[in-house]
Amino acid sequence: MIEFANVTKEYDNQTALKDISFSVGKGEMVFITGPSGSGKTTLLKLIYVADKPDTGNISVAGWDTDQIKESSIPFLRRNIGIVFQDFRLLANKNAFENVAIALRIRGVGEKEVKTRVYESLKTVNLRHKSDSFPKSLSGGEQQRVVIARAIVSEPTVLLADEPSGNLDPDTAEGIMRTFKDINAKGTTVLIATHNRELYRNSGRRVIKLNSGILIGEEIG
Amino acid sequence: MSLPYPFKIGVQSLFREKWINLLSILTIAAGLLIIGISVFVLYNLDIATKKLPEKFSMMLYFNDGIQKEKIDHIIVSLKRNSAVNSVRYIPREEALRELKATLKNSNYIFEGLEENPLPDSLEIRLEKEAVGPEAVKKLADEALKLKGVSDVDYGEKFLSTIHYLKVGMKAVGIVLIAILSTGIIFVCYSTIKILFYRKTEEIETFKLLGATRWFIRAPFLIEGAIIGASGGFLSLIGIFTFYYIVVMRLSVAIPIFKTVLFPADLFLPLPVMGMFLGITGAFIALGRLRY
Ligand SMILES: Nc1ncnc2c1ncn2[C@@H]1O[C@H](COP(=O)(O)OP(=O)(O)O)[C@@H](O)[C@H]1O
Ligand SMILES: [Mg+2]
């Protein structure tokens, strides 16, 4: 589903990723871990083509990100649900509208948008906050709206960047349960986190980064 | 609401950013109003000057004592000229009769006049299309070279003044319309550019979620189209107001304004023109969207 082959990425002579190779199979749930600045966010960005690698190859859901035409990028991204580290919620839209966006850009009809958005908000226990705007939601609630938006389109790949953020352990656990449920339905899940609580005793693959270098892999 | 989503965003933005949009609608309306009035003036100028050539004729005077066969010969050759519509022979007796008829209240002028001072002449009416200053001058020069012709008279100055006035006004009109159209496109360009920058964050998010270029562009193009069309519509109201208030009032005081024509049909495309200019401006403003 996701394959990195000798991927290197530099920003202004600073190496963010160096010669990274790994692959994630369909239906897997894998963690990327490492201290702050180790290249986790960069790695995810290369997957959804917000950036391109300097050298090496990346393939995602059958697309070669090096060969992809700019006009095809939206269609690659439609296979991917993203939980951004900085949320990227639209401040002038309520929770319902923020989640609905993901379906509307895909041209889904209004009726179907309604049922699917409410269903997705229910999954993250925010059905009752559909009319709330981001600024009146807590950090954990905002995080869950972002997750609802990422899963509402039933993507084949789900990427989550620091999904526990500064959340309290209970909220973080709830979020992890949602990811496991999604994964159980067949979605490939890739979670970047510096928080070892998230993958401890998970029995999942954990890929370790340090200063842009893949230093090893273990089972959590 | 069953409107397609991009349409909805476009209309929403129209109201959300109402002041900047209203400002550009008014600017566009002013530009299109000036275009409309230019068309109105040019149209009437064209109609007015089209009527002139019909009345236009050239007079050709013969030397005294010219033989009638020679005159007939010249008439035949003139009629062969494609610029000539008709030729009327006016013998000097008839010319005098006509003159006397015209001046019948001042008959004293002719008292003591023993001999007819007028020459034989031809009145040449010209084809409408041929009445450009060059064509008429060419014909006059040719006629002057003919044996027995003493003089050729035509409104040389008048004709070329009218002609160049017409050409000049048309050129000025076209340049004015081109400049104003460019200006209107620029107004739409700036407006959409500003709105686009205000939404940079939102657009970036749309892109990351998998929106195509057209999904992102459509609301702005729709907004540009609505701004342009609204401006056009306002200018339409403006030009009708201009006609009914300014021109109609003037025609009461100044009779020549009664002959002014108001080609209402000619102005109906103004909203469409506005819409087209609006879309063009918006399209340029969006440029090449990068992913
Ligand atoms: N857009 C960028 N411009 C310059 N440097 C960047 C950019 N993005 C990341 N970096 C650098 O690349 C390295 C890896 O960053 P990042 O992928 O954000 O790490 P992490 O998500 O693991 O904290 C850091 O040293 C960071 O400063
Ligand atoms: Mg990061």
Coordinates of C-alpha atoms and ligand atoms in Angstrom, one line a residue:
Chain A
M1 CA 0.0 0.0 0.0
I2 CA 2.8 2.4 0.9
E3 CA 6.4 1.8 -0.2
F4 CA 9.5 4.0 0.3
A5 CA 12.7 3.1 -1.6
N6 CA 15.9 5.0 -0.6
V7 CA 14.0 8.2 0.0
T8 CA 16.0 11.3 0.9
K9 CA 14.6 14.8 1.5
E10 CA 16.6 17.9 2.4
Y11 CA 15.3 21.4 3.5
D12 CA 17.9 24.1 3.0
N13 CA 20.9 21.7 3.4
Q14 CA 19.2 20.2 6.4
T15 CA 18.5 16.6 6.0
A16 CA 14.9 15.8 7.1
L17 CA 15.0 12.2 5.8
K18 CA 18.0 10.2 4.7
D19 CA 17.8 7.0 2.6
I20 CA 14.6 5.7 4.0
S21 CA 13.2 2.4 2.8
F22 CA 10.2 0.5 4.2
S23 CA 6.8 -0.7 3.2
V24 CA 3.4 -0.9 4.7
G25 CA 1.0 -3.6 3.5
K26 CA -2.7 -3.3 2.9
G27 CA -4.7 -3.4 6.1
E28 CA -1.7 -2.9 8.4
M29 CA -1.5 -0.5 11.3
V30 CA 2.0 0.9 11.7
F31 CA 3.6 3.5 14.0
I32 CA 6.3 5.9 13.0
T33 CA 8.1 7.2 16.1
G34 CA 11.1 9.3 17.0
P35 CA 11.9 12.6 18.8
S36 CA 10.7 15.9 17.7
G37 CA 12.5 17.0 14.5
S38 CA 13.3 13.4 13.5
G39 CA 11.3 13.6 10.2
K40 CA 7.9 12.0 11.0
T41 CA 5.8 14.9 9.5
T42 CA 8.1 15.1 6.5
L43 CA 7.6 11.4 5.9
L44 CA 3.8 11.7 6.0
K45 CA 3.9 14.8 3.7
L46 CA 5.8 12.9 1.1
I47 CA 3.0 10.3 1.1
Y48 CA 0.3 12.8 0.3
V49 CA 2.6 14.6 -2.1
A50 CA 2.6 17.9 -0.2
D51 CA 6.3 17.6 -1.0
K52 CA 8.4 15.5 -3.3
P53 CA 11.6 13.6 -2.3
D54 CA 15.0 14.7 -3.6
T55 CA 15.9 11.2 -4.4
G56 CA 14.3 7.8 -4.1
N57 CA 10.8 6.5 -4.9
I58 CA 7.5 6.4 -3.1
S59 CA 4.5 4.5 -4.2
V60 CA 1.1 5.0 -2.5
A61 CA -2.1 3.0 -3.3
G62 CA -0.7 2.1 -6.7
W63 CA 0.5 5.6 -7.6
D64 CA 4.1 6.5 -8.1
T65 CA 4.4 9.9 -6.5
D66 CA 7.4 10.8 -8.7
Q67 CA 5.7 10.2 -12.0
I68 CA 2.3 11.6 -11.0
K69 CA 0.8 14.4 -13.0
E70 CA -0.2 17.5 -11.0
S71 CA -3.7 17.1 -12.2
S72 CA -3.8 13.6 -10.7
I73 CA -2.6 14.6 -7.3
P74 CA -6.2 15.2 -6.0
F75 CA -7.2 11.7 -7.1
L76 CA -4.2 10.2 -5.2
R77 CA -5.2 12.2 -2.1
R78 CA -8.7 11.0 -2.3
N79 CA -7.4 7.6 -1.2
I80 CA -5.9 9.1 1.9
G81 CA -7.6 10.4 5.0
I82 CA -5.3 12.8 6.9
V83 CA -5.3 13.8 10.6
F84 CA -3.1 16.9 10.4
Q85 CA -0.9 17.8 13.3
D86 CA -2.2 21.4 13.1
F87 CA -5.8 20.2 12.4
R88 CA -6.5 22.5 9.4
L89 CA -10.1 23.0 10.4
L90 CA -11.9 25.9 8.7
A91 CA -12.6 28.5 11.4
N92 CA -15.7 29.9 9.7
K93 CA -17.4 26.5 9.4
N94 CA -19.1 24.4 12.0
A95 CA -18.1 20.8 12.8
F96 CA -20.7 19.4 10.3
E97 CA -19.5 21.6 7.5
N98 CA -15.8 20.8 8.2
V99 CA -16.4 17.1 7.9
A100 CA -18.8 17.6 4.9
I101 CA -16.0 19.3 2.9
A102 CA -14.2 16.0 2.5
L103 CA -17.3 14.6 0.7
R104 CA -18.2 17.7 -1.2
I105 CA -14.9 17.9 -3.0
R106 CA -15.6 14.4 -4.2
G107 CA -19.0 15.5 -5.6
V108 CA -21.1 13.5 -3.2
G109 CA -24.8 14.5 -3.2
E110 CA -26.2 16.5 -0.3
K111 CA -28.5 13.7 1.0
E112 CA -25.6 11.2 1.2
V113 CA -23.4 13.9 2.7
K114 CA -25.8 14.4 5.6
T115 CA -26.1 10.7 6.5
R116 CA -22.4 10.0 6.2
V117 CA -21.3 13.1 8.1
Y118 CA -23.6 12.5 11.0
E119 CA -22.5 8.8 11.1
S120 CA -18.9 9.9 11.1
L121 CA -19.4 12.4 13.9
K122 CA -21.2 9.7 15.9
T123 CA -18.1 7.5 15.5
V124 CA -16.0 10.1 17.3
N125 CA -18.8 10.9 19.8
L126 CA -19.4 14.4 18.5
R127 CA -22.8 14.1 17.0
H128 CA -24.2 16.6 19.5
K129 CA -21.5 19.2 18.5
S130 CA -22.3 19.2 14.8
D131 CA -23.3 22.9 14.9
S132 CA -20.3 24.1 17.0
F133 CA -17.6 26.1 15.4
P134 CA -13.9 25.1 16.0
K135 CA -13.2 27.9 18.4
S136 CA -15.9 26.7 20.8
L137 CA -14.6 23.2 20.8
S138 CA -11.9 21.8 23.1
G139 CA -8.6 20.6 21.7
G140 CA -9.7 17.0 22.1
E141 CA -13.0 17.8 20.4
Q142 CA -11.3 19.6 17.5
Q143 CA -9.0 16.6 17.1
R144 CA -12.0 14.3 16.8
V145 CA -13.6 16.5 14.2
V146 CA -10.4 16.2 12.2
I147 CA -10.6 12.4 12.6
A148 CA -14.2 12.4 11.5
R149 CA -13.3 14.4 8.4
A150 CA -10.4 11.9 7.7
I151 CA -12.6 8.8 7.9
V152 CA -15.9 10.1 6.4
S153 CA -14.6 9.4 2.9
E154 CA -13.7 5.8 3.8
P155 CA -10.1 6.1 2.6
T156 CA -7.9 3.2 1.9
V157 CA -5.1 4.8 3.8
L158 CA -5.3 6.9 7.0
L159 CA -2.4 9.1 8.1
A160 CA -2.3 10.6 11.6
D161 CA 0.3 13.1 12.6
E162 CA 0.7 13.3 16.4
P163 CA -2.9 12.4 17.0
S164 CA -2.5 12.4 20.8
G165 CA -1.0 15.9 20.7
N166 CA -1.4 17.3 24.2
L167 CA -4.5 15.3 24.9
D168 CA -5.2 13.7 28.3
P169 CA -4.6 9.9 28.4
D170 CA -8.4 9.1 28.3
T171 CA -9.0 11.1 25.2
A172 CA -5.9 9.7 23.6
E173 CA -7.1 6.2 24.3
G174 CA -10.5 6.9 22.8
I175 CA -8.8 8.2 19.7
M176 CA -6.7 5.1 19.5
R177 CA -9.8 2.9 19.7
T178 CA -11.3 4.7 16.8
F179 CA -8.1 4.1 14.7
K180 CA -8.2 0.4 15.6
D181 CA -11.9 0.2 14.5
I182 CA -11.1 1.9 11.2
N183 CA -8.2 -0.5 10.7
A184 CA -10.3 -3.5 11.5
K185 CA -12.6 -2.5 8.6
G186 CA -9.6 -2.8 6.2
T187 CA -8.1 0.7 6.2
T188 CA -4.3 0.9 6.2
V189 CA -3.3 3.2 9.2
L190 CA 0.0 5.0 9.6
I191 CA 0.4 6.9 12.9
A192 CA 3.3 9.3 13.5
T193 CA 3.9 9.9 17.2
H194 CA 6.6 10.7 19.8
N195 CA 4.3 9.3 22.5
R196 CA 5.2 5.7 23.3
E197 CA 2.0 5.2 25.3
L198 CA 0.2 5.0 22.0
Y199 CA 1.9 1.9 20.7
R200 CA 3.0 0.2 24.0
N201 CA 1.6 -3.3 24.0
S202 CA -0.2 -2.7 20.7
G203 CA 1.4 -5.6 19.0
R204 CA 1.9 -3.4 15.9
R205 CA 5.0 -2.6 13.9
V206 CA 6.9 0.5 15.1
I207 CA 9.3 2.2 12.8
K208 CA 11.9 4.3 14.6
L209 CA 13.4 7.5 13.2
N210 CA 16.2 9.7 14.5
S211 CA 17.5 12.8 12.8
G212 CA 16.0 11.6 9.5
I213 CA 17.5 8.1 9.7
L214 CA 15.6 4.9 10.0
I215 CA 17.3 3.4 13.0
G216 CA 15.2 0.3 13.5
E217 CA 11.9 -1.4 13.8
E218 CA 10.2 -3.2 16.6
I219 CA 6.9 -4.7 17.6
G220 CA 5.1 -2.5 20.2
Chain B
M1 CA -30.7 23.8 -1.4
S2 CA -29.9 21.9 -4.6
L3 CA -27.3 24.3 -6.0
P4 CA -24.0 22.6 -6.8
Y5 CA -21.6 23.2 -4.0
P6 CA -19.1 25.4 -5.8
F7 CA -22.0 27.7 -6.8
K8 CA -23.0 27.9 -3.2
I9 CA -19.5 28.9 -2.0
G10 CA -19.4 31.5 -4.7
V11 CA -22.7 33.1 -3.8
Q12 CA -21.8 32.9 -0.1
S13 CA -18.6 34.7 -0.7
L14 CA -20.5 37.3 -2.6
F15 CA -22.4 38.2 0.5
R16 CA -19.6 37.6 3.0
E17 CA -17.3 40.0 1.2
K18 CA -20.1 42.4 0.3
W19 CA -18.3 45.7 0.4
I20 CA -15.4 44.8 -1.9
N21 CA -17.8 43.1 -4.2
L22 CA -20.2 46.1 -4.2
L23 CA -17.3 48.4 -4.9
S24 CA -16.2 46.4 -7.9
I25 CA -19.7 46.0 -9.2
L26 CA -20.1 49.8 -9.2
T27 CA -16.8 50.3 -10.9
I28 CA -17.7 47.8 -13.6
A29 CA -21.1 49.4 -14.0
A30 CA -19.4 52.8 -14.5
G31 CA -17.0 51.4 -17.1
L32 CA -19.8 49.6 -19.0
L33 CA -22.0 52.7 -18.8
I34 CA -19.3 54.7 -20.5
I35 CA -18.9 51.9 -23.1
G36 CA -22.7 52.0 -23.6
I37 CA -22.8 55.7 -24.1
S38 CA -19.9 55.6 -26.5
V39 CA -21.7 53.0 -28.5
F40 CA -24.8 55.2 -28.4
V41 CA -22.9 58.2 -29.7
L42 CA -21.1 56.3 -32.4
Y43 CA -24.3 54.7 -33.5
N44 CA -26.0 58.0 -33.9
L45 CA -23.0 59.6 -35.6
D46 CA -22.9 56.7 -38.0
I47 CA -26.6 57.0 -38.8
A48 CA -26.4 60.8 -39.3
T49 CA -23.4 60.6 -41.6
K50 CA -24.8 57.7 -43.6
K51 CA -27.6 60.0 -44.7
L52 CA -25.2 62.7 -46.0
P53 CA -23.9 61.0 -49.1
E54 CA -27.4 60.4 -50.4
K55 CA -27.6 64.2 -50.8
F56 CA -24.2 64.4 -52.2
S57 CA -23.7 65.3 -55.8
M58 CA -20.9 66.8 -57.9
M59 CA -21.4 69.6 -60.4
L60 CA -19.6 69.7 -63.7
Y61 CA -19.6 72.9 -65.7
F62 CA -18.9 73.1 -69.4
N63 CA -17.2 75.8 -71.4
D64 CA -19.4 78.1 -73.4
G65 CA -20.5 76.9 -76.8
I66 CA -19.8 73.3 -76.3
Q67 CA -21.5 71.0 -78.7
K68 CA -24.4 68.8 -77.5
E69 CA -22.8 65.6 -79.0
K70 CA -19.7 66.2 -76.9
I71 CA -21.9 66.6 -73.8
D72 CA -23.7 63.4 -74.6
H73 CA -20.5 61.6 -75.1
I74 CA -19.2 62.7 -71.6
I75 CA -22.5 61.7 -70.1
V76 CA -22.2 58.2 -71.5
S77 CA -18.6 57.8 -70.3
L78 CA -19.5 59.1 -66.9
K79 CA -22.4 56.7 -66.5
R80 CA -20.0 53.9 -67.2
N81 CA -18.1 54.8 -64.0
S82 CA -19.0 52.6 -61.1
A83 CA -18.9 55.5 -58.6
V84 CA -21.6 57.3 -60.5
N85 CA -25.2 56.7 -59.6
S86 CA -27.0 59.1 -62.0
V87 CA -26.2 62.0 -64.3
R88 CA -28.6 64.8 -65.1
Y89 CA -27.9 67.3 -67.8
I90 CA -28.9 70.9 -67.0
P91 CA -28.8 73.2 -69.9
R92 CA -28.0 76.8 -69.1
E93 CA -31.6 77.9 -69.7
E94 CA -32.9 75.5 -67.2
A95 CA -30.2 76.5 -64.7
L96 CA -31.3 80.1 -65.0
R97 CA -34.9 79.1 -64.7
E98 CA -34.2 77.1 -61.5
L99 CA -32.1 80.0 -60.2
K100 CA -34.9 82.4 -60.8
A101 CA -37.4 80.1 -59.2
T102 CA -35.2 79.8 -56.1
L103 CA -34.8 83.5 -55.9
K104 CA -38.3 84.5 -56.9
N105 CA -38.6 87.0 -54.1
S106 CA -35.5 88.8 -55.1
N107 CA -36.2 89.0 -58.9
Y108 CA -34.5 92.4 -59.0
I109 CA -31.2 90.7 -59.2
F110 CA -32.0 89.6 -62.7
E111 CA -33.2 93.0 -63.9
G112 CA -31.1 94.3 -66.7
L113 CA -29.6 90.9 -67.3
E114 CA -29.5 90.4 -71.0
E115 CA -27.4 87.3 -71.4
N116 CA -27.6 84.1 -69.4
P117 CA -24.4 84.0 -67.3
L118 CA -24.7 80.4 -66.4
P119 CA -22.9 77.5 -68.2
D120 CA -24.3 74.2 -69.2
S121 CA -23.7 71.7 -66.5
L122 CA -24.1 68.1 -65.3
E123 CA -25.3 67.1 -61.9
I124 CA -23.6 63.8 -61.0
R125 CA -25.1 61.8 -58.1
L126 CA -22.6 59.4 -56.6
E127 CA -23.0 55.9 -55.4
K128 CA -23.1 55.8 -51.5
E129 CA -20.2 53.4 -51.2
A130 CA -18.0 55.4 -53.5
V131 CA -18.3 58.6 -51.5
G132 CA -15.0 58.6 -49.7
P133 CA -12.8 61.6 -50.2
E134 CA -10.3 59.7 -52.4
A135 CA -12.9 58.2 -54.7
V136 CA -14.6 61.6 -55.3
K137 CA -11.3 63.4 -55.8
K138 CA -10.3 60.9 -58.4
L139 CA -13.5 61.2 -60.2
A140 CA -13.3 65.0 -60.1
D141 CA -9.7 65.0 -61.5
E142 CA -10.7 62.7 -64.3
A143 CA -13.7 64.9 -65.2
L144 CA -11.5 68.0 -65.2
K145 CA -9.2 66.5 -67.8
L146 CA -12.1 66.1 -70.2
K147 CA -12.1 68.5 -73.1
G148 CA -14.9 71.1 -72.8
V149 CA -15.1 70.9 -69.0
S150 CA -14.3 74.1 -67.3
D151 CA -14.8 73.4 -63.7
V152 CA -15.8 70.7 -61.3
D153 CA -17.4 71.5 -58.0
Y154 CA -17.8 69.3 -55.0
G155 CA -17.8 69.7 -51.3
E156 CA -14.2 68.7 -51.0
K157 CA -13.5 70.1 -47.6
F158 CA -16.8 69.2 -46.2
L159 CA -16.7 65.6 -47.4
S160 CA -13.3 64.8 -46.1
T161 CA -14.0 66.5 -42.8
I162 CA -17.0 64.4 -42.3
H163 CA -15.2 61.3 -43.4
Y164 CA -12.2 61.7 -41.1
L165 CA -14.4 62.8 -38.3
K166 CA -16.3 59.6 -38.7
V167 CA -13.2 57.5 -38.9
G168 CA -11.6 59.3 -36.0
M169 CA -14.6 59.0 -33.8
K170 CA -14.8 55.3 -34.5
A171 CA -11.2 54.8 -33.7
V172 CA -11.5 56.8 -30.5
G173 CA -14.6 54.8 -29.6
I174 CA -12.9 51.5 -30.2
V175 CA -9.8 52.5 -28.3
L176 CA -12.0 53.7 -25.4
I177 CA -13.9 50.5 -25.4
A178 CA -10.7 48.5 -25.4
I179 CA -9.2 50.5 -22.6
L180 CA -12.4 50.3 -20.5
S181 CA -12.8 46.5 -21.1
T182 CA -9.2 46.0 -20.0
G183 CA -9.9 48.2 -17.0
I184 CA -13.0 46.1 -16.1
I185 CA -11.0 42.9 -16.4
F186 CA -8.4 44.4 -14.1
V187 CA -11.0 45.4 -11.5
C188 CA -12.3 41.8 -11.5
Y189 CA -8.8 40.5 -11.5
S190 CA -7.9 42.5 -8.4
T191 CA -11.1 41.7 -6.6
I192 CA -10.8 38.0 -7.1
K193 CA -7.1 38.1 -6.3
I194 CA -7.9 39.7 -3.0
L195 CA -10.6 37.2 -2.2
F196 CA -8.3 34.4 -3.3
Y197 CA -5.6 35.5 -0.9
R198 CA -8.0 35.9 1.9
K199 CA -8.9 32.2 1.4
T200 CA -5.3 30.9 1.0
E201 CA -5.6 28.7 4.1
E202 CA -8.9 27.3 3.2
I203 CA -7.8 26.6 -0.4
E204 CA -4.7 24.8 0.8
T205 CA -6.8 22.6 3.0
F206 CA -9.2 21.9 0.1
K207 CA -6.2 20.8 -2.0
L208 CA -4.9 18.6 0.8
L209 CA -8.3 16.9 1.1
G210 CA -8.3 16.1 -2.6
A211 CA -10.1 19.0 -4.3
T212 CA -9.4 19.3 -8.0
R213 CA -8.4 22.6 -9.6
W214 CA -11.8 23.1 -11.0
F215 CA -13.5 22.6 -7.7
I216 CA -11.3 25.4 -6.3
R217 CA -11.6 27.7 -9.3
A218 CA -15.3 27.3 -9.8
P219 CA -16.5 29.5 -6.9
F220 CA -14.2 32.3 -7.9
L221 CA -15.3 32.1 -11.6
I222 CA -18.9 32.1 -10.5
E223 CA -18.3 35.1 -8.3
G224 CA -16.5 36.9 -11.1
A225 CA -19.3 36.1 -13.4
I226 CA -21.9 37.4 -11.0
I227 CA -19.9 40.6 -10.2
G228 CA -19.5 41.3 -13.9
A229 CA -23.1 40.5 -14.8
S230 CA -24.4 42.7 -12.0
G231 CA -22.2 45.5 -13.1
G232 CA -23.5 45.1 -16.6
F233 CA -27.1 45.0 -15.4
L234 CA -26.5 48.2 -13.4
S235 CA -25.0 49.9 -16.5
L236 CA -28.1 48.8 -18.5
I237 CA -30.3 50.6 -15.9
G238 CA -27.9 53.5 -16.1
I239 CA -28.0 53.9 -19.8
F240 CA -31.8 53.7 -20.0
T241 CA -31.9 56.4 -17.2
F242 CA -29.4 58.4 -19.2
Y243 CA -31.6 58.2 -22.3
Y244 CA -35.0 58.9 -20.7
I245 CA -33.7 61.7 -18.4
V246 CA -30.9 63.4 -20.3
V247 CA -31.7 62.9 -24.0
M248 CA -35.5 63.1 -23.7
R249 CA -35.2 66.3 -21.7
L250 CA -32.7 67.8 -24.1
S251 CA -34.8 67.1 -27.1
V252 CA -37.5 69.3 -25.6
A253 CA -35.2 72.2 -25.4
I254 CA -32.9 71.4 -28.4
P255 CA -34.9 70.0 -31.4
I256 CA -31.9 68.2 -33.0
F257 CA -32.0 65.7 -30.2
K258 CA -35.4 64.5 -31.4
T259 CA -33.6 62.8 -34.3
V260 CA -31.4 60.8 -31.9
L261 CA -32.0 57.1 -32.0
F262 CA -31.9 54.9 -29.0
P263 CA -30.9 51.4 -30.1
A264 CA -32.1 49.5 -27.0
D265 CA -31.2 46.1 -28.5
L266 CA -27.6 47.2 -28.8
F267 CA -27.3 47.6 -25.0
L268 CA -28.9 44.3 -24.0
P269 CA -25.6 42.4 -24.3
L270 CA -24.0 44.7 -21.6
P271 CA -24.7 42.2 -18.8
V272 CA -23.3 39.4 -20.9
M273 CA -20.3 41.5 -21.7
G274 CA -19.8 42.2 -18.0
M275 CA -20.1 38.6 -17.2
F276 CA -17.6 37.7 -19.8
L277 CA -15.1 40.3 -18.6
G278 CA -15.7 39.2 -15.0
I279 CA -14.9 35.6 -15.8
T280 CA -11.8 36.6 -17.8
G281 CA -10.5 38.7 -14.9
A282 CA -11.2 35.9 -12.4
F283 CA -9.5 33.4 -14.6
I284 CA -6.4 35.5 -14.9
A285 CA -6.4 36.1 -11.1
L286 CA -6.5 32.4 -10.4
G287 CA -3.6 31.7 -12.7
R288 CA -2.0 28.3 -12.6
L289 CA -2.9 26.5 -9.4
R290 CA -0.1 24.5 -8.0
Y291 CA -0.3 21.4 -5.9
Ligands
LIG1 N1 9.3 23.2 5.3 C1 10.4 23.0 6.0 N2 11.4 23.9 5.8 C2 12.6 23.8 6.4 N3 12.9 22.8 7.2 C3 12.0 21.9 7.5 C4 10.7 22.0 6.9 N4 9.9 20.9 7.3 C5 10.7 20.2 8.1 N5 11.9 20.8 8.2 C6 13.0 20.3 9.1 O1 13.1 18.9 8.8 C7 13.4 18.2 10.0 C8 12.3 17.2 10.3 O2 11.1 17.9 10.6 P1 9.7 17.1 10.8 O3 9.5 16.2 9.7 O4 8.7 18.2 11.1 O5 10.0 16.3 12.2 P2 9.0 15.7 13.2 O6 7.6 15.7 12.6 O7 9.5 14.4 13.5 O8 9.0 16.6 14.4 C9 13.5 19.3 11.1 O9 14.8 19.5 11.4 C10 12.8 20.5 10.5 O10 13.3 21.7 11.0
MG2 MG 5.8 16.5 13.3

